[in-house]
Amino acid sequence: MATPHSTRSGIIRRMKLTIAVLPGDYIGPEVMDVALPILETAVSRSGHTLQHTRCDVGGAGIDRHGKALPDPTLEACRAADAILFGSVGGPKWERLPPAEQPERAALLPLRRHFRLFANVRPGRLPKPLVDTSPLRPDRIPDGIDMVCIRELTGGLYFGAKSTRPVPADGRPDGDVEAIDTMVYRRSEIERITDVAIATARARRRHLTLVDKANVLETSVLWRKVVAERIETTAPDVTLSTMYVDNAAMQLVLRPGQFDVVLTENMFGDILSDEMAVVCGSLGMLASASLGIENNRHGHRYGLYEPAGGTAPDIAGQDKANPCAQVLSAALMLRHSFGLEAEARAIEAAVEGAIAAGIRTADIAAGGPAVGTRAMGDAILARL
Ligand code: IPM
Ligand code: MG
C-alpha cells in the first residue's frame, strides 16, 4: 500500500520529484537504465511521482552538441530538485585539449556551478559480504561501515592552474613548469566540517580528519579549524587526526576502525577509491555531492553519481556493476527528498541480492557472475 510522506505537522504530502538524469558515457547509460526503474518503483510505491528529464553530458554532449556540458543540460539541472549522474569521459575524447575533456568540462563545472561542496561517499561491507573484499577476512572481522566526507569545490581541483615556459621569455633551450595551487579558507573548512559532524552524529560519533599537517600549510589550517569547530559545536563527537599516507595504509590494514573520515578534495578522491575497493569493488562506490542551497522540497540540492568511472573496457557488454548507480539513487532519495525509508529499502535490496549470491563479475570473487541487467532485476525483485 502507498504510504505518502507525512510532514511533521501530520499533513500527508505527495511529492513530485523532479530530477535531471545525465547518463553520460560508456557504462553510464547501461547502469542508469538499471537504476531508473528501481528508483521509479521505490518512489511510486510511496505515493510520490518522479519526473525526469534525460540529458546528454560529457562525451555524449561533445558528440551531439559540441560541448561537454550543453546549455539545455545545464537548464534541466537548474530546473530540477537533484541530478542523477552516470559517469563521463573515456578514450574517445582523450585527444581533446585537457580543459575540453568531459571530466574537466562537464563534471567539475557542474560541481562548481551548483556549489556542491560536500561529497559523501559511504563505504559499507556488511559481514555476510566480506568475501567480496580483496582483503583477507581476518583484516575485516566485523566488516566495514564508514563514510568518507570529501571537500569537493576547493583545493587543487579548483585552485589557479597554469603551464608556462621558464624563463618567461620562452627561450628554445628553456624549461617549462606547470602549477596547481591548493587554497582553503576557514569558511570552506567550517562548512564541510559541519556536514561531517552531522554525519558522525547519525552514526558512531567518531571523526577522523585526514591531512598532511606535517608538510602542508592548508592541512595546518584544517587541523586548527576542525578542532575548534568540534570543541565549540560538537563536544559529543570524538576527533582523531591521521596523516594521509598512514590513512592509506590503515584502510587496507584495519578499515573497520573508521567511522567518518573527513578530508580535502584530492586526498578524498584517492582514499575513496581505496575505500570502495576494500568494500568489494569500485562498482559499489555511490556518492552524494551536496550543495549550499536547498531544493523546493526543503532538502539539499545535490548531484548523485557512482564514482567509479566509465569503464570503457567493459562498456556495452552487460558486464558493469550497476550497484553504485542504484545506491546513488538511494542517496538522492535520502539527502534531496528526505525519503529515508525508501532509501533504506533500496539499500537493503542491493545487499539482499548480493548476499543471495547474485553478483556481477567484479564482486563475484571468482564465482558465477551475472550481467548488469540481471543484477538490476534481482535488486528490483527484492524491493
Ligand atoms: C571522482 C572522479 C572525479 C574526481 C574525476 C572524474 C574528475 O574521480 O568523482 O572521484 O576526480 O573528482
Ligand atoms: Mg575519483
Tab-separated table of C-alpha atoms and ligand atoms in Angstrom:
chain	number	residue	atom	x	y	z
A	1	MET	CA	0.000	0.000	0.000
A	2	ALA	CA	1.168	3.508	-0.711
A	3	THR	CA	2.475	5.385	2.299
A	4	PRO	CA	2.842	9.001	1.268
A	5	HIS	CA	5.402	11.144	3.035
A	6	SER	CA	3.927	12.743	6.129
A	7	THR	CA	5.302	16.007	7.359
A	8	ARG	CA	5.959	16.904	10.959
A	9	SER	CA	2.589	18.616	11.120
A	10	GLY	CA	0.983	15.317	10.165
A	11	ILE	CA	-0.225	16.537	6.773
A	12	ILE	CA	0.209	13.928	4.066
A	13	ARG	CA	2.183	15.394	1.213
A	14	ARG	CA	2.639	13.751	-2.129
A	15	MET	CA	5.829	14.953	-3.662
A	16	LYS	CA	6.712	15.427	-7.264
A	17	LEU	CA	10.402	14.613	-7.518
A	18	THR	CA	11.824	16.472	-10.492
A	19	ILE	CA	15.245	15.208	-11.448
A	20	ALA	CA	17.712	15.692	-14.262
A	21	VAL	CA	19.138	12.379	-15.475
A	22	LEU	CA	22.585	12.630	-17.047
A	23	PRO	CA	23.765	9.129	-18.024
A	24	GLY	CA	26.982	10.212	-19.764
A	25	ASP	CA	29.363	7.815	-21.482
A	26	TYR	CA	30.338	4.144	-21.872
A	27	ILE	CA	28.763	2.175	-18.979
A	28	GLY	CA	26.932	5.335	-17.799
A	29	PRO	CA	23.712	4.741	-19.797
A	30	GLU	CA	23.749	0.966	-19.098
A	31	VAL	CA	23.798	1.337	-15.341
A	32	MET	CA	21.384	4.278	-15.487
A	33	ASP	CA	18.859	2.103	-17.332
A	34	VAL	CA	19.032	-0.339	-14.435
A	35	ALA	CA	18.779	2.315	-11.713
A	36	LEU	CA	15.806	4.252	-13.092
A	37	PRO	CA	13.130	1.523	-12.857
A	38	ILE	CA	14.315	0.738	-9.314
A	39	LEU	CA	14.096	4.396	-8.384
A	40	GLU	CA	10.689	4.748	-10.028
A	41	THR	CA	9.365	1.721	-8.155
A	42	ALA	CA	10.596	2.974	-4.788
A	43	VAL	CA	9.124	6.421	-5.401
A	44	SER	CA	5.743	5.438	-6.799
A	45	ARG	CA	5.135	2.808	-4.104
A	46	SER	CA	5.347	5.583	-1.568
A	47	GLY	CA	2.729	7.577	-3.385
A	48	HIS	CA	5.092	10.126	-4.890
A	49	THR	CA	5.810	10.801	-8.521
A	50	LEU	CA	9.099	11.005	-10.321
A	51	GLN	CA	9.549	13.279	-13.276
A	52	HIS	CA	12.837	13.033	-15.056
A	53	THR	CA	14.491	14.806	-17.944
A	54	ARG	CA	17.224	12.834	-19.664
A	55	CYS	CA	20.115	14.939	-20.968
A	56	ASP	CA	23.442	14.499	-22.710
A	57	VAL	CA	26.604	15.186	-20.770
A	58	GLY	CA	30.332	14.529	-21.155
A	59	GLY	CA	31.425	12.808	-24.352
A	60	ALA	CA	27.770	12.399	-25.351
A	61	GLY	CA	27.418	16.173	-25.018
A	62	ILE	CA	30.520	16.775	-27.131
A	63	ASP	CA	29.341	14.384	-29.842
A	64	ARG	CA	25.776	15.673	-30.078
A	65	HIS	CA	26.044	19.327	-29.062
A	66	GLY	CA	29.734	20.169	-29.441
A	67	LYS	CA	30.048	20.765	-25.697
A	68	ALA	CA	30.576	18.523	-22.662
A	69	LEU	CA	28.006	20.492	-20.679
A	70	PRO	CA	25.411	21.609	-23.240
A	71	ASP	CA	23.177	24.564	-22.355
A	72	PRO	CA	19.919	22.534	-22.342
A	73	THR	CA	21.542	20.102	-19.891
A	74	LEU	CA	22.512	22.888	-17.531
A	75	GLU	CA	18.998	24.332	-17.874
A	76	ALA	CA	17.428	20.986	-16.964
A	77	CYS	CA	19.710	20.717	-13.931
A	78	ARG	CA	18.675	24.196	-12.818
A	79	ALA	CA	15.014	23.316	-13.144
A	80	ALA	CA	15.414	20.082	-11.177
A	81	ASP	CA	15.488	19.235	-7.453
A	82	ALA	CA	18.505	16.965	-7.913
A	83	ILE	CA	20.769	15.499	-10.565
A	84	LEU	CA	21.238	11.778	-11.087
A	85	PHE	CA	24.547	11.489	-12.881
A	86	GLY	CA	26.174	8.499	-14.607
A	87	SER	CA	29.807	8.914	-15.499
A	88	VAL	CA	31.749	10.763	-18.161
A	89	GLY	CA	34.941	10.545	-20.172
A	90	GLY	CA	36.974	7.889	-21.903
A	91	PRO	CA	39.456	7.146	-24.698
A	92	LYS	CA	37.220	8.566	-27.417
A	93	TRP	CA	37.740	12.116	-26.153
A	94	GLU	CA	41.231	11.801	-24.718
A	95	ARG	CA	42.813	13.678	-27.591
A	96	LEU	CA	40.912	16.852	-26.901
A	97	PRO	CA	42.771	19.625	-25.084
A	98	PRO	CA	42.684	18.799	-21.329
A	99	ALA	CA	40.327	21.637	-20.483
A	100	GLU	CA	37.775	20.393	-23.053
A	101	GLN	CA	37.728	16.796	-21.879
A	102	PRO	CA	34.483	15.509	-20.379
A	103	GLU	CA	35.666	15.343	-16.753
A	104	ARG	CA	37.047	18.860	-16.694
A	105	ALA	CA	34.446	20.392	-18.979
A	106	ALA	CA	31.311	18.793	-17.537
A	107	LEU	CA	31.654	17.278	-14.084
A	108	LEU	CA	33.875	19.916	-12.492
A	109	PRO	CA	31.797	22.827	-13.874
A	110	LEU	CA	28.645	21.174	-12.516
A	111	ARG	CA	30.283	20.871	-9.100
A	112	ARG	CA	31.342	24.488	-9.268
A	113	HIS	CA	28.114	25.867	-10.714
A	114	PHE	CA	25.858	24.255	-8.120
A	115	ARG	CA	28.449	24.788	-5.359
A	116	LEU	CA	28.438	21.086	-4.497
A	117	PHE	CA	30.972	21.402	-1.715
A	118	ALA	CA	30.206	18.272	0.279
A	119	ASN	CA	30.876	14.879	-1.199
A	120	VAL	CA	29.530	11.993	0.854
A	121	ARG	CA	30.842	8.525	-0.058
A	122	PRO	CA	29.675	5.586	2.037
A	123	GLY	CA	31.902	2.526	2.322
A	124	ARG	CA	29.861	-0.424	3.502
A	125	LEU	CA	30.815	-4.042	3.691
A	126	PRO	CA	28.291	-5.920	5.825
A	127	LYS	CA	29.618	-9.100	7.419
A	128	PRO	CA	27.788	-11.520	5.085
A	129	LEU	CA	29.507	-9.859	2.129
A	130	VAL	CA	33.106	-9.875	3.389
A	131	ASP	CA	34.027	-12.457	0.761
A	132	THR	CA	33.571	-9.773	-1.920
A	133	SER	CA	36.520	-7.824	-0.498
A	134	PRO	CA	40.041	-8.329	-1.845
A	135	LEU	CA	41.257	-8.137	1.780
A	136	ARG	CA	41.940	-11.227	3.873
A	137	PRO	CA	38.900	-11.970	6.068
A	138	ASP	CA	40.971	-11.576	9.260
A	139	ARG	CA	41.514	-7.911	8.362
A	140	ILE	CA	37.764	-7.276	8.356
A	141	PRO	CA	36.325	-9.389	11.178
A	142	ASP	CA	33.359	-7.052	11.597
A	143	GLY	CA	33.011	-5.826	8.037
A	144	ILE	CA	33.301	-2.135	7.182
A	145	ASP	CA	30.873	0.689	7.836
A	146	MET	CA	32.373	4.077	7.160
A	147	VAL	CA	31.685	7.310	5.288
A	148	CYS	CA	34.193	9.476	3.518
A	149	ILE	CA	33.332	13.171	3.564
A	150	ARG	CA	35.358	14.821	0.844
A	151	GLU	CA	35.544	18.579	0.346
A	152	LEU	CA	34.613	18.963	-3.323
A	153	THR	CA	34.921	22.532	-4.553
A	154	GLY	CA	38.305	23.639	-3.257
A	155	GLY	CA	41.909	22.545	-3.116
A	156	LEU	CA	43.999	21.511	-6.101
A	157	TYR	CA	40.983	20.860	-8.311
A	158	PHE	CA	39.842	24.466	-8.307
A	159	GLY	CA	42.952	26.467	-7.391
A	160	ALA	CA	44.722	28.586	-10.018
A	161	LYS	CA	46.479	26.488	-12.674
A	162	SER	CA	48.957	27.311	-15.351
A	163	THR	CA	51.682	25.943	-17.557
A	164	ARG	CA	54.404	28.347	-18.586
A	165	PRO	CA	57.859	28.486	-20.115
A	166	VAL	CA	60.798	29.108	-17.819
A	167	PRO	CA	62.366	31.595	-18.134
A	168	ALA	CA	59.371	33.691	-19.095
A	169	ASP	CA	60.737	34.753	-22.451
A	170	GLY	CA	60.304	31.155	-23.647
A	171	ARG	CA	63.851	30.608	-24.928
A	172	PRO	CA	64.019	27.456	-27.054
A	173	ASP	CA	66.523	25.914	-24.626
A	174	GLY	CA	64.374	26.907	-21.639
A	175	ASP	CA	62.358	24.737	-19.316
A	176	VAL	CA	58.622	24.598	-18.721
A	177	GLU	CA	56.678	24.473	-15.471
A	178	ALA	CA	53.120	23.548	-14.548
A	179	ILE	CA	51.418	24.863	-11.443
A	180	ASP	CA	48.398	23.747	-9.456
A	181	THR	CA	47.575	25.557	-6.259
A	182	MET	CA	45.912	24.323	-3.103
A	183	VAL	CA	43.939	27.008	-1.330
A	184	TYR	CA	41.500	26.612	1.549
A	185	ARG	CA	39.612	29.209	3.518
A	186	ARG	CA	38.431	28.827	7.087
A	187	SER	CA	34.812	29.188	5.947
A	188	GLU	CA	35.189	26.334	3.452
A	189	ILE	CA	36.631	24.075	6.128
A	190	GLU	CA	33.918	25.027	8.597
A	191	ARG	CA	31.026	24.210	6.294
A	192	ILE	CA	32.361	20.780	5.333
A	193	THR	CA	33.174	20.067	8.983
A	194	ASP	CA	29.532	20.756	9.811
A	195	VAL	CA	28.459	18.120	7.283
A	196	ALA	CA	30.951	15.677	8.803
A	197	ILE	CA	29.675	16.410	12.311
A	198	ALA	CA	26.055	15.847	11.268
A	199	THR	CA	27.097	12.598	9.588
A	200	ALA	CA	29.033	11.432	12.650
A	201	ARG	CA	26.111	12.243	14.934
A	202	ALA	CA	23.859	9.925	12.958
A	203	ARG	CA	26.477	7.187	13.389
A	204	ARG	CA	29.182	6.239	15.896
A	205	ARG	CA	30.270	9.853	16.548
A	206	HIS	CA	33.864	9.348	15.611
A	207	LEU	CA	35.532	11.653	13.130
A	208	THR	CA	38.974	11.117	11.618
A	209	LEU	CA	40.485	14.141	9.920
A	210	VAL	CA	42.938	13.023	7.244
A	211	ASP	CA	45.586	15.533	6.233
A	212	LYS	CA	49.289	16.154	5.715
A	213	ALA	CA	49.827	18.632	8.527
A	214	ASN	CA	53.497	17.698	8.798
A	215	VAL	CA	54.067	19.287	5.375
A	216	LEU	CA	51.137	21.336	4.082
A	217	GLU	CA	50.081	24.768	5.284
A	218	THR	CA	46.478	24.073	4.237
A	219	SER	CA	46.470	20.965	6.443
A	220	VAL	CA	47.631	23.015	9.422
A	221	LEU	CA	44.632	25.293	8.931
A	222	TRP	CA	42.297	22.284	8.521
A	223	ARG	CA	43.504	20.845	11.845
A	224	LYS	CA	43.002	24.080	13.685
A	225	VAL	CA	39.570	24.851	12.259
A	226	VAL	CA	38.184	21.317	12.582
A	227	ALA	CA	39.400	21.011	16.192
A	228	GLU	CA	37.857	24.375	17.101
A	229	ARG	CA	34.588	23.518	15.399
A	230	ILE	CA	34.275	20.221	17.243
A	231	GLU	CA	35.210	21.808	20.546
A	232	THR	CA	32.687	24.611	20.253
A	233	THR	CA	29.785	22.919	18.472
A	234	ALA	CA	30.159	19.155	18.861
A	235	PRO	CA	31.901	18.048	22.032
A	236	ASP	CA	29.935	14.788	21.758
A	237	VAL	CA	31.955	13.844	18.670
A	238	THR	CA	35.468	12.415	19.116
A	239	LEU	CA	38.115	13.675	16.755
A	240	SER	CA	41.281	11.901	15.661
A	241	THR	CA	43.758	13.126	13.115
A	242	MET	CA	45.741	10.969	10.725
A	243	TYR	CA	48.321	11.733	8.055
A	244	VAL	CA	47.155	10.752	4.615
A	245	ASP	CA	49.941	8.242	3.978
A	246	ASN	CA	49.081	6.457	7.203
A	247	ALA	CA	45.366	6.600	6.353
A	248	ALA	CA	46.046	4.914	3.002
A	249	MET	CA	47.820	2.153	4.900
A	250	GLN	CA	45.234	1.844	7.689
A	251	LEU	CA	42.490	1.445	5.090
A	252	VAL	CA	43.971	-1.849	3.957
A	253	LEU	CA	45.214	-2.971	7.375
A	254	ARG	CA	42.224	-2.251	9.591
A	255	PRO	CA	39.421	-0.488	7.703
A	256	GLY	CA	36.934	-1.359	10.453
A	257	GLN	CA	38.478	1.335	12.692
A	258	PHE	CA	36.955	4.175	10.642
A	259	ASP	CA	33.579	5.760	11.186
A	260	VAL	CA	33.575	9.147	9.434
A	261	VAL	CA	36.644	10.284	7.521
A	262	LEU	CA	36.849	13.987	6.727
A	263	THR	CA	39.368	15.200	4.180
A	264	GLU	CA	40.203	17.702	1.460
A	265	ASN	CA	39.406	17.263	-2.223
A	266	MET	CA	42.458	15.449	-3.641
A	267	PHE	CA	43.061	13.163	-0.654
A	268	GLY	CA	39.352	12.303	-0.690
A	269	ASP	CA	39.490	11.389	-4.364
A	270	ILE	CA	42.309	8.928	-3.760
A	271	LEU	CA	41.153	7.475	-0.453
A	272	SER	CA	37.566	6.976	-1.588
A	273	ASP	CA	38.667	4.688	-4.431
A	274	GLU	CA	40.706	2.705	-1.951
A	275	MET	CA	37.778	2.582	0.458
A	276	ALA	CA	35.447	1.387	-2.315
A	277	VAL	CA	37.713	-1.415	-3.387
A	278	VAL	CA	38.271	-2.750	0.118
A	279	CYS	CA	34.468	-2.753	0.373
A	280	GLY	CA	34.293	-5.024	-2.651
A	281	SER	CA	34.711	-3.008	-5.812
A	282	LEU	CA	34.790	0.424	-7.370
A	283	GLY	CA	31.465	-0.663	-8.810
A	284	MET	CA	29.987	-0.283	-5.322
A	285	LEU	CA	31.053	3.356	-4.797
A	286	ALA	CA	27.996	5.593	-4.629
A	287	SER	CA	28.261	9.278	-3.882
A	288	ALA	CA	26.260	12.334	-2.985
A	289	SER	CA	27.584	15.793	-3.799
A	290	LEU	CA	25.589	18.235	-1.743
A	291	GLY	CA	25.174	21.911	-2.485
A	292	ILE	CA	24.809	25.029	-0.407
A	293	GLU	CA	21.223	25.553	-1.431
A	294	ASN	CA	18.011	23.743	-0.719
A	295	ASN	CA	15.665	22.494	-3.407
A	296	ARG	CA	11.955	23.258	-3.456
A	297	HIS	CA	11.251	20.376	-1.084
A	298	GLY	CA	13.393	21.980	1.606
A	299	HIS	CA	16.202	19.449	1.309
A	300	ARG	CA	19.646	19.903	-0.121
A	301	TYR	CA	20.119	20.222	-3.840
A	302	GLY	CA	22.608	17.572	-4.888
A	303	LEU	CA	24.269	15.565	-7.615
A	304	TYR	CA	24.370	11.805	-7.176
A	305	GLU	CA	26.864	9.686	-9.026
A	306	PRO	CA	28.666	6.381	-8.947
A	307	ALA	CA	32.271	7.464	-8.571
A	308	GLY	CA	33.967	4.518	-10.261
A	309	GLY	CA	34.282	5.912	-13.779
A	310	THR	CA	33.026	4.928	-17.235
A	311	ALA	CA	34.822	1.525	-17.510
A	312	PRO	CA	35.303	1.700	-21.330
A	313	ASP	CA	36.840	-1.799	-21.363
A	314	ILE	CA	33.569	-3.478	-20.394
A	315	ALA	CA	31.063	-0.976	-21.837
A	316	GLY	CA	28.218	-2.329	-23.962
A	317	GLN	CA	28.756	-5.912	-22.798
A	318	ASP	CA	26.209	-6.162	-19.978
A	319	LYS	CA	29.072	-6.651	-17.526
A	320	ALA	CA	29.147	-3.458	-15.464
A	321	ASN	CA	28.125	-3.479	-11.832
A	322	PRO	CA	25.011	-1.258	-11.568
A	323	CYS	CA	25.016	-1.207	-7.747
A	324	ALA	CA	26.834	2.122	-7.359
A	325	GLN	CA	24.310	3.817	-9.644
A	326	VAL	CA	21.399	2.240	-7.802
A	327	LEU	CA	22.882	3.182	-4.413
A	328	SER	CA	23.458	6.736	-5.666
A	329	ALA	CA	19.739	6.952	-6.437
A	330	ALA	CA	19.086	5.823	-2.848
A	331	LEU	CA	21.359	8.596	-1.563
A	332	MET	CA	19.362	11.053	-3.662
A	333	LEU	CA	16.096	9.967	-2.035
A	334	ARG	CA	17.695	10.390	1.387
A	335	HIS	CA	19.508	13.697	1.002
A	336	SER	CA	17.495	15.613	-1.594
A	337	PHE	CA	13.998	14.367	-0.754
A	338	GLY	CA	14.101	13.222	2.855
A	339	LEU	CA	12.817	9.768	1.862
A	340	GLU	CA	14.838	7.759	4.364
A	341	ALA	CA	12.661	4.626	4.375
A	342	GLU	CA	12.698	4.442	0.587
A	343	ALA	CA	16.479	4.900	0.513
A	344	ARG	CA	16.912	2.116	3.038
A	345	ALA	CA	14.609	-0.166	1.077
A	346	ILE	CA	16.807	0.213	-1.998
A	347	GLU	CA	19.996	-0.312	0.016
A	348	ALA	CA	18.550	-3.435	1.626
A	349	ALA	CA	17.504	-4.783	-1.780
A	350	VAL	CA	21.061	-4.324	-3.104
A	351	GLU	CA	22.600	-6.014	-0.078
A	352	GLY	CA	19.999	-8.776	-0.193
A	353	ALA	CA	20.733	-9.568	-3.817
A	354	ILE	CA	24.495	-9.677	-3.229
A	355	ALA	CA	24.100	-11.763	-0.076
A	356	ALA	CA	21.981	-14.222	-2.092
A	357	GLY	CA	24.985	-14.673	-4.366
A	358	ILE	CA	23.736	-12.625	-7.299
A	359	ARG	CA	26.845	-10.694	-8.273
A	360	THR	CA	28.455	-9.043	-11.230
A	361	ALA	CA	31.972	-10.263	-12.055
A	362	ASP	CA	33.755	-7.525	-10.075
A	363	ILE	CA	32.270	-8.773	-6.783
A	364	ALA	CA	31.837	-12.454	-7.659
A	365	ALA	CA	35.242	-13.402	-6.150
A	366	GLY	CA	35.814	-15.854	-8.990
A	367	GLY	CA	32.382	-17.464	-8.550
A	368	PRO	CA	29.496	-17.349	-11.034
A	369	ALA	CA	28.653	-13.861	-12.253
A	370	VAL	CA	25.504	-12.283	-13.648
A	371	GLY	CA	25.190	-9.392	-16.079
A	372	THR	CA	24.230	-5.777	-15.451
A	373	ARG	CA	20.553	-6.281	-16.279
A	374	ALA	CA	20.173	-9.497	-14.272
A	375	MET	CA	21.765	-7.766	-11.289
A	376	GLY	CA	19.191	-4.984	-11.665
A	377	ASP	CA	16.314	-7.493	-11.920
A	378	ALA	CA	17.494	-9.203	-8.732
A	379	ILE	CA	17.531	-5.876	-6.881
A	380	LEU	CA	14.119	-4.888	-8.209
A	381	ALA	CA	12.684	-8.268	-7.218
A	382	ARG	CA	13.809	-7.665	-3.611
A	383	LEU	CA	12.460	-4.145	-3.359
B	1	IPM	C1	35.570	11.192	-8.691
B	1	IPM	C2	36.247	11.201	-10.035
B	1	IPM	C3	36.420	12.638	-10.491
B	1	IPM	C4	37.268	13.369	-9.447
B	1	IPM	C5	37.019	12.800	-11.893
B	1	IPM	C6	36.204	12.067	-12.926
B	1	IPM	C7	37.198	14.228	-12.277
B	1	IPM	O1	37.453	10.520	-9.970
B	1	IPM	O2	34.439	11.718	-8.597
B	1	IPM	O3	36.140	10.675	-7.751
B	1	IPM	O4	38.498	13.284	-9.509
B	1	IPM	O5	36.687	14.012	-8.587
B	2	MG	MG	37.844	9.619	-8.117
